[in-house]
Amino acid sequence: MLATATTSTHCPYCALQCGMNLRPTEDGGVDVVERTDFPVNRGALCGKGRTAPAVLSSRVRLTGPLIRRHATGGLEPATWEEALRAVADGLRRTRAAHGPDGVGVFGGGGLTNEKAYTLGKFARLVLGTSQIDYNGRFCMSSAAAAHTRAFGLDRGLPFPLEDVPRTGCVILVGSNLAETMPPALRYLTELRENGGRLVVVDPRRTRTAEQADLHLAPRPGTDLALALGLLHLVVAEGRVDEEFVESRTTGWAAARAAAMSHWPALVERITGVPVPQLREAAAMFCDAPSGMVLTARGPEQQSKGTDTVGAWINLCLATGRAGRPLSGYGCLTGQGNGQGGREHGQKADQLPGYRKLDDPAARAHVAGVWGVDPDTLPGPGRSAYELLDALGRDVRALLLMGSNPVVSAPRAAHVEERLRSLDFLAVADVVLSETAALADVVLPVTQWAEETGTTTNLEGRVLLRRRAITPPEGVRSDLEVLHGLAGLLGWEKGFPTDPEEVFDELRRASAGGVADYAGISYRRIAEEDGVFWPCPDPGHPGTPRLFLDRFATPDGRARFVPVTHRASAEETDEEYPVVLTTGRVVSQYQSGAQTRRVEELNAAAPGPFVELHPRLAERVGVAEGDAVAVVSRRGRAVAPARITTAIRPDTVFMPFHWPGEGRANTLTNPALDPTSKMPEFKVCAVRLEAAGG
């Protein structure tokens, strides 16, 4: 008889981690059923969440290991024993020839906390390599760096989403929530229904910008000047919260001086935002009794992203919109476990609990949990793009889990070339992605509905995804993969396959750290609809709202950081006169490796396009639907023109979900933020050409 019990779990896609129920179907799969009791989405789901079970089908996913046979040059079926041995031999052989750092590990922001933790442990203990990073570096690393610099702690939102509709004004910078996180749009709708005001900063008039009381459309790459211009007006108009600045911050004098060199007329020239709109935005924010600034990839994915976010934080601090109820700065984390993925050891410079790898005390604590000498732990390694750029040269073999950099990395053609140049590449993934297709060994792994594990959403709420169905016989979990490889490489213990056992070890490793999970258990998560970190002991209630009493700095004060506007790494010129910016569409997700395999989503968003203003289209000589070539210093992409007045005439937009001729990341600039090492996805100089067809 068919089981009818539903399993409560969470969506596999973005950082909302929307709650859903899964109900078994007669063919052995599951249907998504509304789950109204989870507070983040309250039953609402976007099309990606509703259709997520489609990727569980054996028609679209990997169901057995593959090995590249030298006789044919192609990927062919293999046994698990053969595949794991081939990976272990490839890693061992490379390590022997080129040393531990000749082997690299690249992870993903969709891996559960248990997988991210184990992958970091595997890299540093079994392989002994410092060369590990993950695609979350491409997501919100600039916001993380700025958050830590100002507040001493990085958590996407320092308050739950339920606070957003209750604040007085939200400035939303570089986010199109209506398409990237549709269920979250209700929070902005409710904000306005409650009398709050919404300011949206975006070079495009998106579906989200259409909801705003005020839409500011700056030239891409000028968000830093915009924030400084607003802070200038706050000072000039006497709107600084002097009591808050005096009692709860440091560094105001230098930050104030930096802002005063960005007067409104200058900011208008830099950004294209008229002075009256600047004044209106400053008034909306300051006249409200409380306020929030929320940023996303727009201001963050820049070579000055950390300073840009820092400028928006300075605006919050100067107006007393931080460390108080219904106020503060927050980052809208992108990937499903982008928050937890960076907290527990996938990042090049971090150990579990958000500990710094170069901190002797942190090394000693984690080494104690792992039962090793702290001196045996490698130091910090390369950031994500730097690691990818080193492939085939310093790094000769790579183990990659849950990422598709052939599509998602900047200067993607170069990254693809570096991947092809490796001596050995092993990929663990759900589907045969464009990156997996280049591998020497492909390991098919379980998906969200086939495994149990925790994720941490954009609020810092630790959640439990539950196994609802049995995976295909030829598929193993990432924990089983790492356990098997560790055993073949001489580590018989220390890499369990049970996710709850791994989580209990993670709790010990994080104890006393910034991201302290010590008091969180599977049982508590299930009973409480998630637990907010930090939660240092089982009796602690968790921390939904940070900084209300003190900030997480040594003196408890938030830190102003003086920043000034500077040009993007690549400005327009006569040869490349237009700015390209990139982003997402509602029916695809990240590199599209999974969503491009879902018929309903492909019908809604079948391929790439180039969005451009009618005046620019006329100048180039293209009409709606015509093929248009976008050319940067790194390559050429071709896609149909989509002509609209909703974008600036000096800017074009391309979504980045597709490979091949329309791959947007062929064009993007890998120039890195000096602090966060975030590439400049959102700004590069291009020219347009009619491509015919």
XYZ file of C-alpha atoms in Angstrom:
693
model
C 0.000 0.000 0.000
C 1.217 3.524 -0.816
C 2.408 5.467 2.216
C 0.394 8.637 2.744
C 2.377 10.338 5.500
C 3.989 13.609 4.474
C 7.523 14.649 5.399
C 8.172 18.222 6.527
C 11.298 19.633 4.919
C 12.676 22.639 3.027
C 13.182 23.738 -0.571
C 16.603 22.887 -2.090
C 17.109 26.253 -3.755
C 17.580 29.778 -2.341
C 18.437 31.010 1.145
C 14.820 31.495 2.187
C 14.762 27.705 2.602
C 10.988 27.762 2.311
C 9.121 25.124 4.273
C 7.292 22.443 2.304
C 5.776 19.021 2.835
C 6.583 16.066 0.599
C 3.934 13.408 -0.083
C 4.880 10.037 -1.625
C 3.537 9.195 -5.089
C 2.748 5.810 -6.611
C 5.804 5.907 -8.884
C 8.191 6.191 -5.918
C 8.615 9.953 -6.125
C 7.112 12.818 -4.144
C 4.727 15.712 -4.657
C 5.166 19.083 -2.980
C 2.362 19.973 -0.559
C 1.838 23.373 1.044
C 3.299 23.808 4.535
C 1.615 26.829 6.082
C 3.099 26.475 9.562
C 6.669 27.461 8.640
C 7.035 31.175 9.456
C 9.398 32.232 6.655
C 7.211 31.470 3.626
C 3.866 30.605 5.307
C 3.021 28.126 2.565
C 4.052 30.236 -0.415
C 6.439 28.699 -2.956
C 7.882 29.849 -6.254
C 7.864 27.710 -9.396
C 11.311 26.327 -8.641
C 10.200 25.023 -5.265
C 6.977 23.533 -6.609
C 8.811 21.659 -9.373
C 11.870 20.614 -7.345
C 10.864 16.916 -7.317
C 11.273 16.793 -11.114
C 15.054 16.676 -10.692
C 14.701 13.505 -8.592
C 13.704 11.627 -11.750
C 16.180 9.114 -13.139
C 15.498 10.654 -16.551
C 17.442 13.795 -15.665
C 19.821 12.871 -12.846
C 22.898 10.697 -12.484
C 22.218 7.171 -11.241
C 25.674 5.601 -11.323
C 29.388 6.559 -11.287
C 31.179 7.447 -14.517
C 34.862 7.136 -15.428
C 36.601 8.597 -18.449
C 38.036 5.681 -20.398
C 41.280 6.469 -22.180
C 40.435 4.096 -25.022
C 37.416 6.126 -26.066
C 37.966 9.433 -24.271
C 34.374 9.361 -23.060
C 32.660 9.003 -19.696
C 31.401 5.457 -19.236
C 29.644 3.583 -16.388
C 31.746 2.213 -13.543
C 31.242 0.521 -10.185
C 31.452 2.530 -7.006
C 34.539 0.584 -5.917
C 36.288 1.378 -9.192
C 35.240 5.036 -9.137
C 36.281 5.719 -5.536
C 39.595 3.962 -6.066
C 40.211 6.047 -9.196
C 39.555 9.270 -7.257
C 41.747 8.195 -4.330
C 44.547 7.190 -6.698
C 44.297 10.468 -8.616
C 44.476 12.551 -5.438
C 47.243 10.408 -3.926
C 49.315 10.449 -7.113
C 49.056 14.221 -7.461
C 49.844 14.819 -3.802
C 52.957 12.649 -4.047
C 54.187 14.476 -7.145
C 53.281 18.066 -6.250
C 52.772 18.182 -2.488
C 49.549 18.682 -0.502
C 48.767 22.036 -2.121
C 48.958 20.421 -5.534
C 45.481 19.105 -4.707
C 42.482 21.444 -4.467
C 38.928 21.160 -3.172
C 36.019 23.287 -4.400
C 32.679 23.203 -2.588
C 29.232 24.713 -2.914
C 26.784 26.947 -1.078
C 24.060 24.331 -1.523
C 25.824 21.681 0.554
C 24.305 21.027 3.964
C 26.180 22.087 7.089
C 27.209 18.481 7.641
C 28.669 18.173 4.128
C 30.418 21.558 4.241
C 31.948 20.698 7.609
C 33.112 17.269 6.465
C 34.507 18.588 3.180
C 36.627 21.139 5.036
C 37.809 18.505 7.481
C 38.634 16.117 4.619
C 40.683 18.780 2.807
C 42.712 19.759 5.852
C 43.210 16.345 7.469
C 43.130 13.708 4.732
C 44.628 15.795 1.934
C 46.547 18.256 4.109
C 45.826 21.001 1.595
C 45.206 24.690 2.132
C 43.603 24.907 -1.318
C 39.904 24.816 -0.492
C 37.206 27.366 -1.186
C 33.619 27.366 -2.449
C 31.226 29.123 -4.764
C 29.718 31.072 -1.872
C 32.720 33.349 -2.329
C 30.817 34.533 -5.422
C 27.640 35.151 -3.437
C 27.875 37.462 -0.427
C 31.501 37.490 0.700
C 31.702 41.292 0.415
C 28.712 41.718 2.703
C 30.248 39.207 5.111
C 33.517 41.142 5.206
C 31.785 44.483 5.720
C 29.446 43.037 8.348
C 32.384 41.609 10.293
C 34.395 44.811 9.957
C 31.574 46.965 11.327
C 29.793 44.687 13.795
C 32.345 41.983 14.637
C 30.042 39.252 13.359
C 28.548 38.220 10.035
C 25.047 36.822 9.848
C 23.002 37.592 6.737
C 20.127 39.209 8.625
C 20.604 40.230 12.260
C 16.831 40.008 12.679
C 14.104 37.642 11.451
C 12.225 38.451 8.252
C 9.069 38.971 10.284
C 10.563 42.309 11.444
C 10.751 43.741 7.915
C 7.035 44.659 7.529
C 7.090 46.362 10.914
C 9.920 48.817 10.230
C 9.358 52.336 8.968
C 11.486 52.373 5.825
C 13.504 49.829 3.837
C 16.225 50.740 1.354
C 16.663 47.674 -0.845
C 19.932 47.819 -2.779
C 20.642 45.640 -5.809
C 18.004 43.002 -5.167
C 15.139 41.815 -7.351
C 13.277 39.817 -4.711
C 10.263 39.355 -6.964
C 12.332 37.054 -9.178
C 15.114 35.756 -6.918
C 13.034 35.059 -3.784
C 9.366 35.471 -4.764
C 7.850 34.331 -1.436
C 9.806 37.084 0.335
C 8.151 39.826 -1.708
C 5.148 39.631 0.634
C 7.289 41.183 3.379
C 7.746 44.325 1.273
C 4.060 44.331 0.320
C 3.106 44.111 3.989
C 5.611 46.859 4.820
C 3.779 49.270 2.536
C 0.365 48.078 3.734
C 1.520 48.956 7.263
C 2.447 52.478 6.184
C 6.180 51.868 5.735
C 8.146 53.232 2.789
C 10.242 51.306 0.261
C 13.216 52.647 -1.678
C 14.680 50.323 -4.338
C 18.148 50.908 -5.807
C 18.622 49.124 -9.137
C 19.739 50.155 -12.645
C 16.714 48.271 -13.979
C 13.061 48.902 -13.228
C 12.448 45.338 -12.115
C 9.255 43.790 -10.835
C 10.568 44.608 -7.357
C 11.366 48.219 -8.235
C 7.785 48.611 -9.476
C 6.634 48.033 -5.867
C 8.736 50.914 -4.530
C 7.694 54.347 -3.314
C 10.957 55.551 -4.837
C 13.170 53.849 -7.425
C 16.773 55.038 -7.776
C 18.476 53.815 -10.958
C 22.233 54.403 -10.622
C 24.782 53.434 -13.225
C 26.182 49.969 -12.333
C 29.275 50.251 -10.175
C 28.299 53.542 -8.521
C 26.377 52.272 -5.468
C 29.273 53.354 -3.244
C 28.965 56.974 -4.365
C 25.189 56.796 -3.906
C 25.462 55.640 -0.294
C 28.069 58.302 0.460
C 25.854 60.946 -1.111
C 22.966 59.966 1.141
C 25.230 60.076 4.204
C 26.446 63.537 3.122
C 22.836 64.734 3.082
C 22.169 63.193 6.500
C 25.067 65.203 7.918
C 24.325 68.405 6.010
C 20.674 68.389 7.020
C 21.368 67.708 10.702
C 19.837 64.237 10.735
C 22.679 62.382 12.479
C 21.626 60.518 15.635
C 24.361 62.061 17.754
C 23.437 60.194 20.929
C 23.623 56.797 19.223
C 26.870 57.654 17.461
C 28.431 58.813 20.711
C 27.286 55.923 22.896
C 27.440 52.914 20.556
C 29.987 53.529 17.786
C 33.602 54.452 17.070
C 35.307 56.039 14.062
C 32.616 58.552 13.157
C 34.887 61.536 12.536
C 36.850 59.857 9.734
C 33.727 58.355 8.131
C 31.980 61.725 8.288
C 34.919 63.487 6.628
C 34.961 60.897 3.819
C 31.226 61.315 3.207
C 31.424 65.107 3.082
C 33.600 64.945 -0.041
C 30.639 63.369 -1.898
C 28.289 66.324 -2.308
C 24.951 65.817 -4.085
C 25.850 67.384 -7.449
C 28.989 65.241 -7.675
C 27.026 62.111 -6.770
C 24.465 62.928 -9.445
C 27.261 63.168 -12.041
C 28.738 59.827 -10.947
C 25.529 57.830 -10.511
C 23.013 59.510 -12.803
C 20.541 59.755 -9.911
C 19.062 63.295 -9.770
C 19.715 65.361 -6.646
C 15.969 65.694 -5.822
C 15.721 61.900 -5.714
C 18.751 61.737 -3.413
C 17.112 64.217 -1.066
C 13.807 62.324 -1.184
C 15.509 59.023 -0.325
C 17.400 60.536 2.613
C 14.200 62.125 3.923
C 12.209 58.883 3.634
C 14.848 56.981 5.569
C 15.371 59.574 8.293
C 11.742 60.619 8.785
C 10.650 57.049 9.538
C 10.780 55.974 13.199
C 12.924 52.968 12.243
C 14.651 51.705 9.138
C 16.639 48.968 7.439
C 19.086 48.729 4.562
C 19.073 45.365 2.792
C 21.686 44.612 0.139
C 22.100 41.765 -2.336
C 24.434 40.937 -5.168
C 24.130 44.311 -6.935
C 26.432 46.303 -4.627
C 28.301 43.250 -3.367
C 29.580 41.669 -6.596
C 31.987 44.506 -7.299
C 35.727 44.971 -6.942
C 34.855 47.514 -4.241
C 31.946 45.520 -2.795
C 33.191 45.481 0.796
C 33.553 49.262 0.888
C 30.203 49.692 -0.866
C 28.382 47.629 1.742
C 30.403 49.453 4.395
C 29.050 52.771 3.141
C 25.458 51.545 3.506
C 26.299 50.307 7.016
C 27.717 53.763 7.832
C 24.374 55.261 6.766
C 22.578 52.940 9.199
C 24.952 53.774 12.044
C 24.857 57.537 11.526
C 21.050 57.528 11.668
C 20.826 55.147 14.620
C 19.314 52.420 12.415
C 21.309 49.535 13.900
C 21.359 47.662 17.185
C 17.790 48.748 17.833
C 14.441 46.998 17.373
C 13.122 46.951 13.794
C 16.309 48.546 12.451
C 19.615 47.475 10.998
C 21.680 46.434 8.021
C 21.122 42.998 6.466
C 22.374 40.964 3.533
C 19.922 38.884 1.512
C 21.987 35.721 1.252
C 21.610 33.950 -2.097
C 22.387 30.237 -2.090
C 20.418 27.672 -0.100
C 23.120 27.220 2.523
C 25.306 30.166 1.650
C 25.273 31.192 5.319
C 26.081 27.832 6.899
C 28.405 26.906 4.053
C 30.841 29.646 5.007
C 30.564 29.120 8.757
C 31.940 25.621 9.050
C 35.110 25.224 7.045
C 34.636 25.360 3.273
C 36.128 28.826 3.018
C 39.873 29.196 2.419
C 40.503 31.137 5.631
C 37.990 29.675 8.070
C 37.474 26.791 10.463
C 34.133 25.586 11.904
C 32.236 28.080 14.030
C 33.381 30.944 11.803
C 36.815 30.720 13.388
C 39.784 32.220 11.601
C 42.303 29.687 10.331
C 45.264 31.881 11.315
C 44.093 32.245 14.943
C 46.164 29.923 17.196
C 43.323 29.527 19.701
C 40.875 28.628 16.948
C 43.282 26.090 15.485
C 43.843 24.542 18.900
C 40.120 24.197 19.606
C 39.206 22.579 16.294
C 42.309 20.381 16.279
C 41.270 19.167 19.728
C 37.865 18.120 18.425
C 39.523 16.396 15.465
C 42.173 14.733 17.620
C 45.191 16.120 15.780
C 48.126 18.428 16.461
C 47.175 22.051 15.606
C 50.495 22.430 13.801
C 49.404 19.832 11.253
C 46.526 21.995 10.033
C 47.418 23.924 6.861
C 47.115 27.700 6.772
C 44.774 29.854 4.685
C 44.646 29.127 0.965
C 43.471 30.796 -2.232
C 40.020 32.323 -2.644
C 37.596 30.770 -5.135
C 38.601 32.540 -8.351
C 42.272 32.488 -7.420
C 41.990 28.736 -6.882
C 40.252 28.208 -10.220
C 42.847 30.374 -11.960
C 45.654 28.241 -10.467
C 44.258 24.961 -11.820
C 46.637 23.061 -14.079
C 49.579 25.089 -12.806
C 50.059 25.127 -9.018
C 46.936 23.043 -8.338
C 47.041 19.894 -10.488
C 44.084 17.855 -9.198
C 40.671 18.984 -7.981
C 37.819 17.413 -6.018
C 34.669 19.431 -6.706
C 31.314 19.068 -4.926
C 28.063 20.874 -5.668
C 29.272 23.612 -8.018
C 29.313 24.318 -11.758
C 32.028 26.938 -12.385
C 32.043 26.351 -16.147
C 28.829 28.403 -16.124
C 28.960 30.325 -12.842
C 32.544 31.610 -12.599
C 33.680 34.957 -14.012
C 35.800 34.838 -17.186
C 34.206 31.446 -17.639
C 35.988 30.448 -20.854
C 39.315 30.832 -19.047
C 38.037 28.837 -16.061
C 36.853 26.088 -18.409
C 40.315 26.036 -19.994
C 41.960 25.734 -16.558
C 39.645 22.847 -15.611
C 40.539 21.055 -18.848
C 44.249 21.499 -18.072
C 44.095 19.564 -14.775
C 45.933 16.290 -14.385
C 42.859 14.947 -12.584
C 39.313 16.183 -11.924
C 36.667 14.432 -9.819
C 33.148 15.859 -9.540
C 30.370 14.815 -7.155
C 27.005 16.101 -8.338
C 23.344 15.304 -8.779
C 23.345 15.847 -12.550
C 25.919 15.779 -15.334
C 26.616 19.506 -15.220
C 28.839 21.284 -17.722
C 31.691 20.976 -15.206
C 31.014 17.295 -14.463
C 31.176 16.601 -18.200
C 34.883 17.554 -18.080
C 35.726 15.221 -15.184
C 37.842 12.088 -15.100
C 35.454 10.623 -12.525
C 31.847 11.621 -11.816
C 30.235 10.517 -8.553
C 26.397 10.620 -8.400
C 25.170 11.895 -5.040
C 21.879 12.175 -3.196
C 19.592 15.186 -3.266
C 17.642 17.149 -0.679
C 14.627 14.785 -0.544
C 16.847 11.686 -0.333
C 18.948 12.703 2.671
C 18.763 14.357 6.068
C 20.849 17.374 6.992
C 20.786 20.945 8.232
C 21.003 24.272 6.448
C 21.170 27.820 7.782
C 18.923 30.321 6.048
C 19.447 34.027 5.449
C 18.134 34.870 8.938
C 20.704 32.638 10.684
C 17.940 30.122 11.407
C 19.345 26.556 11.458
C 16.851 24.228 9.761
C 16.411 20.498 9.269
C 15.844 18.951 5.868
C 14.465 15.429 6.286
C 14.832 12.410 4.059
C 11.499 11.629 2.401
C 12.372 8.944 -0.176
C 15.019 6.319 -0.836
C 17.653 7.351 -3.408
C 18.341 5.190 -6.479
C 20.529 2.168 -5.815
C 23.530 3.601 -7.663
C 23.600 6.876 -5.734
C 25.434 7.661 -2.481
C 25.464 10.661 -0.162
C 28.366 13.115 -0.143
C 29.121 11.952 3.404
C 29.425 8.381 2.134
C 31.701 9.570 -0.676
C 34.020 11.375 1.740
C 33.959 8.434 4.146
C 34.952 6.073 1.346
C 37.725 8.308 0.043
C 39.082 8.949 3.542
C 39.305 5.206 4.156
C 41.156 4.591 0.892
C 43.560 7.401 1.788
C 44.375 5.997 5.231
C 41.778 7.572 7.531
C 39.584 4.744 8.773
C 37.959 6.910 11.468
C 36.718 10.463 11.769
C 34.423 10.608 8.751
C 31.023 9.191 9.759
C 28.188 8.818 7.272
C 25.323 9.532 9.690
C 24.414 13.245 9.359
C 23.260 13.637 12.965
C 26.564 12.216 14.197
C 28.388 14.711 11.991
C 26.208 17.554 13.266
C 26.958 16.657 16.876
C 30.678 16.892 16.088
C 30.098 20.198 14.284
C 28.399 21.497 17.434
C 31.519 20.718 19.454
C 33.799 22.248 16.837
C 31.726 25.451 16.709
C 31.385 25.796 20.510
C 32.704 29.150 21.674
C 33.099 30.417 18.129
C 31.320 33.323 16.501
C 28.799 30.986 14.862
C 28.145 28.879 17.943
C 25.839 25.899 17.307
C 26.658 24.060 20.552
C 23.124 24.299 21.922
C 21.368 23.308 18.701
C 20.197 19.727 18.133
C 18.103 17.958 15.526
C 15.365 17.587 18.129
C 15.323 21.318 18.950
C 15.290 22.326 15.294
C 12.292 20.075 14.658
C 10.401 21.310 17.702
C 11.114 25.032 17.243
C 10.896 25.518 13.441
C 14.630 26.166 13.455
C 17.022 27.682 15.983
C 18.866 30.982 15.483
C 22.607 31.001 16.147
C 24.480 31.866 18.275
C 23.078 29.273 20.645
C 25.894 28.290 23.026
C 24.133 25.700 25.197
C 20.981 23.538 25.218
C 19.238 25.907 27.626
C 19.862 28.967 25.459
C 16.820 30.158 23.437
C 18.833 31.069 20.354
C 19.331 34.614 19.094
C 16.770 35.855 16.561
C 17.893 39.480 17.009
C 21.526 40.461 17.276
C 23.225 43.592 18.641
C 20.333 44.983 20.709
C 22.544 45.278 23.798
C 26.019 45.405 22.274
C 27.793 44.709 19.027
C 30.114 41.705 18.700
C 33.294 43.795 18.791
C 35.757 43.721 21.709
C 34.397 47.002 23.115
C 30.777 46.324 22.142
C 30.668 49.324 19.780
C 29.970 49.269 16.063
C 32.822 50.558 13.912
C 32.440 53.210 11.244
C 34.880 52.590 8.394
C 35.825 55.603 6.236
C 35.333 54.791 2.537
C 35.442 56.856 -0.645
C 34.084 56.202 -4.110
C 36.426 54.806 -6.733
C 35.944 53.669 -10.288
C 35.115 50.107 -11.229
C 38.008 47.916 -12.321
C 36.881 48.318 -15.929
C 35.218 51.552 -17.003
C 33.623 52.138 -20.400
C 35.592 53.717 -23.253
C 35.253 54.283 -26.998
C 35.867 50.616 -27.818
C 33.604 49.238 -25.063
C 31.038 52.016 -24.421
C 28.269 50.096 -22.606
C 28.066 48.592 -19.093
C 27.026 44.948 -18.720
C 25.389 43.772 -15.517
C 24.188 40.229 -14.825
C 21.604 38.519 -12.659
C 18.858 35.938 -12.360
C 15.373 35.293 -13.714
C 12.540 33.794 -11.723
C 12.341 30.385 -13.420
C 16.029 29.446 -13.354
C 18.530 29.155 -10.519
C 22.283 29.832 -10.379
C 24.112 27.924 -13.161
C 20.835 26.235 -14.121
C 22.338 22.760 -13.822
C 19.168 21.500 -12.143
C 16.440 23.949 -13.178
C 17.317 23.671 -16.886
C 16.250 20.029 -16.616
C 12.683 20.910 -15.549
C 10.215 21.241 -18.454
C 7.925 23.751 -16.757
C 10.806 26.060 -15.857
C 12.360 25.814 -19.313
C 9.033 26.695 -20.891
C 8.953 29.879 -18.795
C 12.633 30.760 -19.305
C 13.983 28.810 -22.288
C 17.254 30.616 -22.851
C 19.491 33.649 -22.440
C 18.685 37.148 -23.643
C 20.188 40.623 -23.756
C 18.023 43.308 -22.179
C 18.654 46.774 -23.642
C 16.999 50.163 -23.950
C 15.256 51.144 -27.231
C 17.724 53.979 -27.857
C 20.652 51.588 -27.546
C 18.900 49.002 -29.719
C 18.359 51.625 -32.428
C 22.004 52.636 -32.288
C 23.132 49.015 -32.642
C 20.519 48.254 -35.302
C 18.639 45.412 -33.625
C 14.930 44.796 -33.120
C 13.099 42.688 -30.533
C 14.239 39.066 -30.801
C 17.201 39.771 -33.082
C 20.472 38.084 -32.235
C 22.808 40.558 -30.585
C 26.467 39.944 -29.761
C 27.846 41.305 -26.499
C 31.630 41.589 -26.598
C 34.001 42.249 -23.691
C 37.772 42.036 -23.371
C 37.323 38.393 -22.343
C 35.023 37.045 -25.014
C 31.767 37.177 -26.939
C 28.229 36.033 -26.109
C 25.221 36.008 -28.425
C 21.550 35.999 -27.394
C 18.209 37.451 -28.547
C 17.538 41.120 -27.848
C 14.841 41.993 -25.316
C 14.067 45.683 -25.714
C 12.600 47.635 -22.782
C 12.532 51.092 -21.278
C 12.984 49.466 -17.851
C 16.790 49.628 -18.134
C 19.220 52.545 -18.387
C 20.245 53.435 -21.966
C 23.930 52.998 -21.067
C 23.455 49.510 -19.578
C 22.630 45.991 -20.760
C 21.543 43.035 -18.645
C 22.092 39.305 -19.202
C 20.971 36.402 -16.976
C 23.793 33.960 -16.220
C 22.009 30.580 -16.084
C 23.022 29.163 -19.466
C 26.164 27.668 -21.012
C 27.254 27.850 -24.640
C 26.984 30.821 -26.959
C 24.798 32.806 -24.571
C 26.983 32.278 -21.482
C 27.002 35.669 -19.732
C 30.035 34.785 -17.619
C 32.162 34.489 -20.728
C 32.129 38.280 -20.519
C 32.420 39.083 -16.816
C 35.480 40.507 -15.143
C 37.359 38.484 -12.473
C 38.775 41.647 -10.876
C 38.687 40.945 -7.127
C 37.682 42.990 -4.121
C 40.911 43.285 -2.086
C 39.207 42.290 1.163
C 36.530 39.747 0.249
C 38.070 38.431 -3.005
C 34.649 38.813 -4.620
C 34.844 39.052 -8.427
C 33.249 42.007 -10.197
C 30.314 40.162 -11.793
C 28.044 43.203 -11.814
C 30.143 45.648 -13.852
C 32.132 45.229 -17.056
C 32.609 47.251 -20.224
C 31.167 45.786 -23.428
C 30.187 46.696 -26.965
C 27.144 45.450 -28.846
C 26.948 44.197 -32.406
C 24.031 42.967 -34.509
C 24.704 39.233 -34.919
C 22.142 38.410 -37.607
C 19.751 35.461 -37.491
